[in-house]
Amino acid sequence: MRVLLIYYSQSGNTQEIAKHIARGIKSTGAYIHVCPLKEATYEMLEDYDLIGIGSPVWKVDTPNMHKFIDDMPDQHGRQFFVFNTHGTLPHLYFPVVLPVIKSKSAVVIGYKGWYGDVAMPGMPKPYYTVGHPDEQDFAEAESFGREMAENSPKIAAGQTDLCYTDPEINDKVTEQALLASTMFANPDNPQGNFIRDPEKCHYPSCHLCMDNCTMGYIDLSQTPQVFGNRGNMCDDCHECSYCYMICPFGAIRTDPPMEEQVQRDLGVRHLNFEKMLDRDEKEGLFRRHIAAEDVGYDHPYIFWHPQRPFLKVPKPLRDEDI
Ligand SMILES: Cc1cc2nc3c(=O)[nH]c(=O)nc-3n(C[C@H](O)[C@H](O)[C@H](O)COP(=O)(O)O)c2cc1C
Ligand code: SF4
Ligand code: SF4
């Protein structure tokens, strides 16, 4: 059996989970190929029996992953499994993503999410989910990978009871849909416009933002140079700030300045997050590595990280890493 695992990851959590899922798949003797999302093509899918697809949760999925599944051609019954890593608001992802994949005549045989630490400019450091994914998460990811690889041929042979049932639309989903809709109600990026300072920029010796822009919007090789916001999804409420986070020279800023926004939000405790995590912890869905009172509301991510870059781009996962 041939399995293709496509993933997107900014700070490395989803990539680490992808690696362990892939190890679980490999342990069954199946052939597995891992592929970062930006290298994936629809033609590649044709060569595989089972496709794994995963991203972080950004309210729902990430816009690049959403575009990939939204534009995906008909899959004629090909099997898929879906995974994510997330912070405190994970419950909208599968109820939104699975129907999109299924609408392409794909069979979704399983899905699973894991907590991950959060690297966002204004979010507290340490965050509630610090320490995740941890060893237990990795063991679960391997076991999930094994299960997907073992179930796939049985499902293909007609066994009907092995596909996961659809996620329940429960109070958590409704609650998070309401929260997300208040965020989406303002179509502007709450972090403001991203601006590149040509004086500080080291292009062409550096092209990190161009190579790693979530939506592939940056092209500094063109005249005039194309950077980020141009009335596209970079401007909207996804709060992507990857170019700002990874620029080694501080050549990307926001208007209004990120430091002011972060200062403004300093000390505002996210009580909704705490309530949701308390509930998930009681239900055995969340394992805490730090107490809520130790969450770094006095230390937002970018203040905690005095050096540039704020975040390093993870080296992509390759088949030899599995
Ligand atoms: C722009 C952005 C938006 C995010 N939005 C959410 C969210 O709505 N819900 C949530 O649970 N986590 C959210 N997170 C946290 C990530 O899902 C979490 O940190 C994830 O593990 C990151 O995966 P990665 O390391 O593979 O990039 C967000 C993170 C970023 C950077
Ligand atoms: S990452 Fe920073 S220095 Fe490098 S090309 Fe982009 S803006 Fe310029
Ligand atoms: S914030 Fe930066 S990385 Fe994200 S989509 Fe916009 S230009 Fe690309």
Short mmCIF file of C-alpha atoms and ligand atoms in Angstrom, two decimals:
data_model
loop_
_atom_site.label_atom_id
_atom_site.label_comp_id
_atom_site.label_asym_id
_atom_site.label_seq_id
_atom_site.Cartn_x
_atom_site.Cartn_y
_atom_site.Cartn_z
CA MET A 1 0.00 0.00 0.00
CA ARG A 2 1.21 3.52 -0.83
CA VAL A 3 0.58 6.45 1.51
CA LEU A 4 1.23 10.15 0.84
CA LEU A 5 1.33 12.49 3.82
CA ILE A 6 0.93 16.21 3.01
CA TYR A 7 1.40 18.72 5.80
CA TYR A 8 1.73 22.42 6.54
CA SER A 9 3.58 23.65 9.62
CA GLN A 10 4.90 27.08 10.66
CA SER A 11 6.44 26.51 14.06
CA GLY A 12 7.07 22.77 13.72
CA ASN A 13 4.31 21.19 15.84
CA THR A 14 2.30 19.75 12.96
CA GLN A 15 5.52 18.61 11.31
CA GLU A 16 6.57 16.70 14.46
CA ILE A 17 3.16 15.03 14.64
CA ALA A 18 3.36 14.27 10.89
CA LYS A 19 6.74 12.59 11.45
CA HIS A 20 5.34 10.30 14.12
CA ILE A 21 2.21 9.47 12.12
CA ALA A 22 4.53 8.60 9.22
CA ARG A 23 6.63 6.38 11.50
CA GLY A 24 3.50 4.53 12.57
CA ILE A 25 2.53 4.01 8.93
CA LYS A 26 6.03 2.82 8.03
CA SER A 27 5.99 0.29 10.89
CA THR A 28 3.16 -1.58 9.11
CA GLY A 29 5.33 -2.12 6.04
CA ALA A 30 3.38 0.39 3.91
CA TYR A 31 5.28 2.73 1.57
CA ILE A 32 5.11 6.30 2.91
CA HIS A 33 6.14 9.58 1.27
CA VAL A 34 6.00 12.87 3.22
CA CYS A 35 5.47 16.13 1.37
CA PRO A 36 5.35 19.72 2.62
CA LEU A 37 2.17 21.39 1.28
CA LYS A 38 3.99 23.84 -0.99
CA GLU A 39 5.56 20.92 -2.91
CA ALA A 40 2.30 18.97 -3.26
CA THR A 41 0.47 18.70 -6.59
CA TYR A 42 -2.87 17.12 -7.45
CA GLU A 43 -1.12 14.79 -9.92
CA MET A 44 0.85 13.27 -7.03
CA LEU A 45 -2.36 12.07 -5.37
CA GLU A 46 -3.01 9.73 -8.30
CA ASP A 47 -0.07 7.50 -7.27
CA TYR A 48 -1.33 6.76 -3.75
CA ASP A 49 -4.01 4.63 -2.08
CA LEU A 50 -4.23 6.73 1.08
CA ILE A 51 -3.59 10.46 1.56
CA GLY A 52 -2.89 12.02 4.97
CA ILE A 53 -3.41 15.74 5.16
CA GLY A 54 -2.64 18.00 8.14
CA SER A 55 -2.18 21.63 9.21
CA PRO A 56 -2.37 23.82 12.27
CA VAL A 57 -5.77 25.16 13.36
CA TRP A 58 -6.22 28.84 12.52
CA LYS A 59 -9.82 29.26 13.62
CA VAL A 60 -10.46 26.50 11.05
CA ASP A 61 -7.61 25.24 8.84
CA THR A 62 -4.87 27.43 7.39
CA PRO A 63 -5.82 29.36 4.21
CA ASN A 64 -3.17 27.57 2.10
CA MET A 65 -4.41 24.13 3.19
CA HIS A 66 -7.99 25.25 2.67
CA LYS A 67 -7.19 26.38 -0.86
CA PHE A 68 -5.54 23.02 -1.57
CA ILE A 69 -8.58 20.97 -0.53
CA ASP A 70 -11.07 23.45 -1.97
CA ASP A 71 -9.49 23.32 -5.45
CA MET A 72 -8.78 19.57 -5.28
CA PRO A 73 -10.25 17.62 -8.22
CA ASP A 74 -12.63 14.69 -7.76
CA GLN A 75 -10.88 11.83 -5.92
CA HIS A 76 -13.08 8.95 -7.16
CA GLY A 77 -13.27 7.24 -3.75
CA ARG A 78 -9.60 7.66 -2.76
CA GLN A 79 -9.05 7.34 1.01
CA PHE A 80 -7.93 10.24 3.18
CA PHE A 81 -7.14 10.83 6.83
CA VAL A 82 -6.89 14.30 8.36
CA PHE A 83 -4.93 15.69 11.31
CA ASN A 84 -4.04 18.96 12.98
CA THR A 85 -2.26 20.57 15.89
CA HIS A 86 -3.88 23.45 17.74
CA GLY A 87 -3.91 25.81 20.69
CA THR A 88 -7.02 26.55 22.74
CA LEU A 89 -9.74 26.69 20.05
CA PRO A 90 -9.57 23.39 18.14
CA HIS A 91 -13.15 22.26 17.76
CA LEU A 92 -14.22 23.91 14.48
CA TYR A 93 -11.58 22.28 12.28
CA PHE A 94 -12.94 18.83 11.52
CA PRO A 95 -16.63 19.84 11.18
CA VAL A 96 -15.57 22.32 8.47
CA VAL A 97 -12.67 20.50 6.78
CA LEU A 98 -14.07 16.97 6.48
CA PRO A 99 -17.15 17.97 4.42
CA VAL A 100 -14.90 19.86 1.98
CA ILE A 101 -12.71 16.78 1.47
CA LYS A 102 -15.73 14.48 1.23
CA SER A 103 -17.30 16.79 -1.36
CA LYS A 104 -14.43 15.71 -3.65
CA SER A 105 -15.64 12.08 -3.60
CA ALA A 106 -12.96 11.18 -1.07
CA VAL A 107 -13.48 8.65 1.72
CA VAL A 108 -12.26 10.01 5.08
CA ILE A 109 -11.23 7.00 7.15
CA GLY A 110 -10.02 8.85 10.28
CA TYR A 111 -9.06 12.19 11.82
CA LYS A 112 -7.30 13.38 14.95
CA GLY A 113 -5.92 16.58 16.52
CA TRP A 114 -3.20 17.26 19.09
CA TYR A 115 -2.42 20.23 21.32
CA GLY A 116 0.62 22.30 20.35
CA ASP A 117 2.47 25.25 21.85
CA VAL A 118 1.53 28.62 20.31
CA ALA A 119 3.93 31.10 18.68
CA MET A 120 1.93 34.25 17.90
CA PRO A 121 3.33 37.76 18.39
CA GLY A 122 0.88 38.91 21.06
CA MET A 123 0.10 35.61 22.75
CA PRO A 124 1.51 34.89 26.22
CA LYS A 125 4.79 33.04 26.57
CA PRO A 126 4.64 30.48 28.09
CA TYR A 127 1.24 29.64 26.62
CA TYR A 128 -1.38 27.32 28.15
CA THR A 129 -0.38 24.52 25.79
CA VAL A 130 3.40 24.79 26.30
CA GLY A 131 5.14 21.40 26.25
CA HIS A 132 2.87 19.98 23.52
CA PRO A 133 3.23 18.00 21.45
CA ASP A 134 4.93 15.80 24.06
CA GLU A 135 6.07 12.17 24.18
CA GLN A 136 2.52 10.93 24.82
CA ASP A 137 1.28 12.92 21.82
CA PHE A 138 4.01 11.37 19.68
CA ALA A 139 3.08 7.86 20.84
CA GLU A 140 -0.58 8.60 20.00
CA ALA A 141 0.45 9.92 16.59
CA GLU A 142 2.39 6.72 15.82
CA SER A 143 -0.54 4.63 16.93
CA PHE A 144 -2.92 6.74 14.79
CA GLY A 145 -0.62 6.27 11.77
CA ARG A 146 -0.53 2.50 12.31
CA GLU A 147 -4.31 2.39 12.66
CA MET A 148 -4.83 4.34 9.43
CA ALA A 149 -2.43 2.10 7.49
CA GLU A 150 -3.95 -1.11 8.89
CA ASN A 151 -7.56 0.00 8.40
CA SER A 152 -7.14 1.33 4.87
CA PRO A 153 -6.98 -2.01 2.98
CA LYS A 154 -9.78 -3.46 5.12
CA ILE A 155 -12.01 -0.49 4.30
CA ALA A 156 -11.05 -0.78 0.62
CA ALA A 157 -12.10 -4.46 0.81
CA GLY A 158 -15.56 -3.44 2.05
CA GLN A 159 -15.36 -3.49 5.87
CA THR A 160 -17.82 -0.77 6.87
CA ASP A 161 -17.34 -0.29 10.61
CA LEU A 162 -13.77 1.07 10.60
CA CYS A 163 -14.25 4.62 9.23
CA TYR A 164 -14.51 7.20 12.00
CA THR A 165 -17.99 8.67 12.38
CA ASP A 166 -18.46 12.36 11.55
CA PRO A 167 -17.58 14.82 14.33
CA GLU A 168 -20.50 15.75 16.53
CA ILE A 169 -21.81 19.32 16.19
CA ASN A 170 -21.93 19.89 19.93
CA ASP A 171 -21.82 22.90 22.29
CA LYS A 172 -18.04 23.26 21.85
CA VAL A 173 -18.34 23.56 18.08
CA THR A 174 -21.18 26.08 18.34
CA GLU A 175 -19.33 28.09 20.97
CA GLN A 176 -16.17 28.26 18.86
CA ALA A 177 -18.15 29.05 15.72
CA LEU A 178 -19.65 32.02 17.56
CA LEU A 179 -16.24 33.18 18.76
CA ALA A 180 -14.72 32.77 15.29
CA SER A 181 -17.63 34.56 13.63
CA THR A 182 -17.05 37.63 15.83
CA MET A 183 -13.42 37.57 14.65
CA PHE A 184 -14.39 37.04 11.00
CA ALA A 185 -16.99 39.82 11.31
CA ASN A 186 -14.08 42.25 11.03
CA PRO A 187 -12.50 41.36 7.69
CA ASP A 188 -9.28 43.26 8.46
CA ASN A 189 -6.19 41.65 9.88
CA PRO A 190 -6.21 42.63 13.57
CA GLN A 191 -2.44 42.86 13.35
CA GLY A 192 -2.68 45.64 10.76
CA ASN A 193 -0.77 45.92 7.50
CA PHE A 194 2.55 44.18 7.03
CA ILE A 195 5.20 46.51 5.61
CA ARG A 196 8.72 45.69 4.39
CA ASP A 197 11.43 48.27 4.98
CA PRO A 198 13.75 48.18 1.93
CA GLU A 199 16.49 49.88 3.97
CA LYS A 200 16.67 46.95 6.38
CA CYS A 201 15.88 44.18 3.87
CA HIS A 202 18.83 42.06 2.67
CA TYR A 203 17.22 40.80 -0.56
CA PRO A 204 18.61 39.21 -2.77
CA SER A 205 21.07 37.64 -0.29
CA CYS A 206 18.03 36.87 1.90
CA HIS A 207 14.73 35.62 0.46
CA LEU A 208 13.30 33.85 3.48
CA CYS A 209 9.93 35.63 3.53
CA MET A 210 9.51 35.06 -0.20
CA ASP A 211 10.25 31.33 0.15
CA ASN A 212 7.95 30.90 3.15
CA CYS A 213 5.00 33.31 2.79
CA THR A 214 2.00 31.22 3.80
CA MET A 215 0.09 32.14 0.66
CA GLY A 216 3.05 32.64 -1.70
CA TYR A 217 2.18 36.34 -2.03
CA ILE A 218 5.70 37.76 -1.69
CA ASP A 219 7.80 38.18 -4.83
CA LEU A 220 10.77 40.49 -4.45
CA SER A 221 12.17 39.48 -7.86
CA GLN A 222 9.47 41.45 -9.68
CA THR A 223 9.53 45.15 -10.54
CA PRO A 224 7.84 46.65 -8.63
CA GLN A 225 8.49 44.18 -5.82
CA VAL A 226 5.41 42.41 -4.51
CA PHE A 227 5.05 42.24 -0.77
CA GLY A 228 2.17 40.79 1.22
CA ASN A 229 -0.95 42.81 1.52
CA ARG A 230 -2.50 43.83 -1.77
CA GLY A 231 -6.20 43.39 -1.06
CA ASN A 232 -5.71 39.63 -0.77
CA MET A 233 -6.06 37.09 2.04
CA CYS A 234 -2.96 38.46 3.73
CA ASP A 235 -5.12 41.44 4.72
CA ASP A 236 -7.88 39.40 6.28
CA CYS A 237 -8.47 38.15 9.79
CA HIS A 238 -6.27 35.03 9.61
CA GLU A 239 -3.66 36.91 11.70
CA CYS A 240 -0.81 35.32 9.78
CA SER A 241 2.39 37.10 10.74
CA TYR A 242 4.88 34.50 9.55
CA CYS A 243 7.02 36.85 7.43
CA TYR A 244 7.25 39.25 10.39
CA MET A 245 8.16 36.42 12.75
CA ILE A 246 10.86 34.83 10.58
CA CYS A 247 12.63 37.87 9.07
CA PRO A 248 16.18 37.67 10.50
CA PHE A 249 16.77 41.43 10.11
CA GLY A 250 13.62 43.02 11.51
CA ALA A 251 12.81 44.40 8.04
CA ILE A 252 9.10 43.68 8.37
CA ARG A 253 6.86 45.74 10.60
CA THR A 254 3.16 46.28 11.02
CA ASP A 255 1.08 49.41 10.87
CA PRO A 256 0.01 50.08 13.62
CA PRO A 257 3.24 48.76 15.23
CA MET A 258 2.97 45.25 16.64
CA GLU A 259 4.69 46.39 19.85
CA GLU A 260 1.84 48.87 20.49
CA GLN A 261 -0.84 46.27 19.79
CA VAL A 262 0.83 43.78 22.09
CA GLN A 263 1.26 46.43 24.80
CA ARG A 264 -2.44 47.27 24.50
CA ASP A 265 -3.44 43.61 24.96
CA LEU A 266 -0.97 43.00 27.79
CA GLY A 267 -2.62 41.53 30.82
CA VAL A 268 -5.97 40.80 29.16
CA ARG A 269 -6.59 37.27 30.30
CA HIS A 270 -8.42 35.04 27.88
CA LEU A 271 -11.06 33.72 30.23
CA ASN A 272 -12.85 31.95 27.38
CA PHE A 273 -9.68 29.97 26.67
CA GLU A 274 -9.33 29.06 30.32
CA LYS A 275 -12.93 27.84 30.59
CA MET A 276 -12.60 25.75 27.45
CA LEU A 277 -9.30 24.22 28.58
CA ASP A 278 -10.69 23.44 32.05
CA ARG A 279 -13.52 21.57 30.42
CA ASP A 280 -11.27 19.72 27.98
CA GLU A 281 -8.94 18.82 30.84
CA LYS A 282 -11.83 17.38 32.89
CA GLU A 283 -12.85 15.32 29.86
CA GLY A 284 -9.28 13.97 29.55
CA LEU A 285 -8.71 15.76 26.23
CA PHE A 286 -6.06 18.20 27.49
CA ARG A 287 -2.99 17.49 29.65
CA ARG A 288 -1.60 20.62 31.26
CA HIS A 289 2.15 21.18 31.60
CA ILE A 290 1.76 24.51 33.45
CA ALA A 291 -0.93 25.94 35.73
CA ALA A 292 -3.21 28.66 34.29
CA GLU A 293 -1.70 31.24 36.67
CA ASP A 294 1.77 30.58 35.22
CA VAL A 295 0.68 31.47 31.67
CA GLY A 296 2.89 34.42 30.63
CA TYR A 297 0.41 37.26 30.34
CA ASP A 298 3.22 39.61 31.36
CA HIS A 299 5.46 38.19 28.63
CA PRO A 300 3.87 38.25 25.17
CA TYR A 301 5.81 36.23 22.64
CA ILE A 302 7.65 39.09 20.90
CA PHE A 303 8.74 40.72 24.17
CA TRP A 304 9.91 37.40 25.53
CA HIS A 305 11.99 36.89 22.36
CA PRO A 306 14.37 39.85 22.33
CA GLN A 307 16.37 38.55 19.35
CA ARG A 308 15.43 38.36 15.67
CA PRO A 309 14.13 36.22 14.16
CA PHE A 310 11.25 35.66 16.54
CA LEU A 311 10.72 32.24 15.00
CA LYS A 312 12.91 29.90 12.92
CA VAL A 313 11.50 28.14 9.87
CA PRO A 314 11.59 24.38 10.54
CA LYS A 315 13.67 22.30 8.14
CA PRO A 316 11.15 20.39 6.00
CA LEU A 317 10.48 16.76 6.85
CA ARG A 318 11.91 14.28 4.34
CA ASP A 319 11.39 10.54 3.89
CA GLU A 320 14.82 9.80 5.38
CA ASP A 321 13.73 11.52 8.65
CA ILE A 322 11.00 8.94 9.26
C1 LIG B 1 -2.00 32.75 12.81
C2 LIG B 1 -2.35 31.71 13.83
C3 LIG B 1 -3.67 31.49 14.17
C4 LIG B 1 -4.01 30.51 15.11
N1 LIG B 1 -5.32 30.29 15.41
C5 LIG B 1 -5.65 29.29 16.26
C6 LIG B 1 -7.02 28.98 16.53
O1 LIG B 1 -7.95 29.63 16.01
N2 LIG B 1 -7.30 27.94 17.35
C7 LIG B 1 -6.31 27.21 17.95
O2 LIG B 1 -6.62 26.27 18.69
N3 LIG B 1 -5.01 27.49 17.73
C8 LIG B 1 -4.66 28.50 16.89
N4 LIG B 1 -3.34 28.76 16.64
C9 LIG B 1 -2.30 27.93 17.29
C10 LIG B 1 -1.78 26.84 16.36
O3 LIG B 1 -2.83 26.10 15.82
C11 LIG B 1 -0.85 25.92 17.14
O4 LIG B 1 0.17 26.63 17.75
C12 LIG B 1 -0.26 24.85 16.20
O5 LIG B 1 0.27 23.80 16.96
C13 LIG B 1 0.83 25.42 15.32
O6 LIG B 1 1.28 24.42 14.46
P1 LIG B 1 2.66 24.51 13.67
O7 LIG B 1 3.73 24.55 14.72
O8 LIG B 1 2.68 23.28 12.87
O9 LIG B 1 2.64 25.74 12.84
C14 LIG B 1 -2.98 29.76 15.73
C15 LIG B 1 -1.64 30.01 15.41
C16 LIG B 1 -1.32 30.97 14.48
C17 LIG B 1 0.13 31.22 14.13
S1 SF4 B 2 13.05 37.89 5.32
FE1 SF4 B 2 13.43 40.06 5.79
S2 SF4 B 2 15.50 40.48 5.05
FE2 SF4 B 2 14.83 38.53 4.14
S3 SF4 B 2 13.97 39.13 2.15
FE3 SF4 B 2 12.27 39.10 3.61
S4 SF4 B 2 12.11 41.20 4.39
FE4 SF4 B 2 14.11 41.01 3.39
S1 SF4 B 3 1.49 37.92 6.82
FE1 SF4 B 3 3.36 37.67 5.59
S2 SF4 B 3 3.59 35.41 5.44
FE2 SF4 B 3 1.49 35.80 6.05
S3 SF4 B 3 0.34 35.83 4.10
FE3 SF4 B 3 0.91 37.97 4.62
S4 SF4 B 3 2.81 38.34 3.52
FE4 SF4 B 3 2.51 36.11 3.61
#
